Amino acid sequence: MADVQDSLFSDLPDLPRPTEEVDAPAPSPKKSRGATVKPVAPDAGLVALAAELPPQLRLGTSSWSYPGWAGLVWDGDYAEAVLSKNGLSALAQHPLLRTVSLDRNFYRALTASQYARYAAMVPDDFRFVVKAPSLVTDATVRDESGRGTQTNPVFLSHEIALQEFVQPALDGLGHRIGALVFQLSPIPAHLLADQPALIARIGAMLAAMPDLKPTAPDAVLAVEVRDPQLLCPAFADMLRSVGATFCMGLHAKMPPIEDQLPMLRALWPGPLVCRWNLHRRHGRFGYEDAEKLYGPFDKVLDPDPETRAALAKVIAGTTGAGQNAFVTVSNNAEGCAPLTIASLAQDIADRMCR
């Protein structure tokens, strides 16, 4: 086991003017709302790459309703609304994409029937990463601009967590649950000041959740934080005591991978849950800047080979020891999540062949 731990954590002339004015070709129309979304034709190289990856690994994207993925995931142009409604089944046929993060649940809790519709769109061995609704993970009630307006009276409520998140997910997704992630929004200073009490509250909520394994053998509860102060032994001890794990969040609000690894060491052996959300160049509050810069998310604009290499090492070590890994990537990581995932998959395969 020690060996496993060590390896895991360690310039052209002007063109002549045409004699006649030529009309520009009309843009191809987006396909209609009721259209069936078809996947891009299989890429033999990606199929071969997928075969080199460990079965315990599930790579995926954060959501999927991006028209810019035409030719990468979709067979052509589709409107965003069409992709949102019908795109999941096409995404799930991509050889490298075996999970997806249901981020919309953070903003409004999904029902069991909505989860069941998603589950029916994917293969049997596909797994979902689902974010808990902010209703239970944000200590502050916020307005549409994100500004806090008042204290959230049901922050970390185990009743709300079960009723609005865990039970509907179990009922609708069933065995296709991978990780249920409680992404805690930045904690107000007065709560962080009493860290033991805060950790105890988180633990009490998690302890009240039902055992996921009888329904979803691969499932795990995970907690992602936005406050580095919580990367401490007491937090890891609490997670272990309730059978939950830590979700690595890769963005500028948290330290780089290397500084989050002590949490994984403390919880070893166990699954890896990781969400690569944002390139660090954008800083702590750079999501909107990244969206403007990277759209339509059809190419990598900010390669981050250092993060990919570090993440590949952790993934290879985790899955090499027989543990599951659920890793989702946002377009805001490098500019195009499917292309980032392809590069990450190659890094993982190369490392596992060493």
Short mmCIF file of C-alpha atoms in Angstrom, two decimals, residues 138-143 147-153:
data_model
loop_
_atom_site.label_atom_id
_atom_site.label_comp_id
_atom_site.label_asym_id
_atom_site.label_seq_id
_atom_site.Cartn_x
_atom_site.Cartn_y
_atom_site.Cartn_z
CA ASP A 138 -24.71 27.75 0.16
CA ALA A 139 -24.84 29.43 3.56
CA THR A 140 -26.21 32.57 1.91
CA VAL A 141 -29.36 33.24 -0.08
CA ARG A 142 -28.31 35.12 -3.23
CA ASP A 143 -30.03 37.35 -5.74
CA ARG A 147 -24.91 38.90 -4.20
CA GLY A 148 -25.78 37.51 -0.80
CA THR A 149 -29.01 38.89 0.62
CA GLN A 150 -29.60 36.87 3.79
CA THR A 151 -28.62 33.81 5.77
CA ASN A 152 -29.82 30.51 4.32
CA PRO A 153 -31.90 28.80 7.03
#
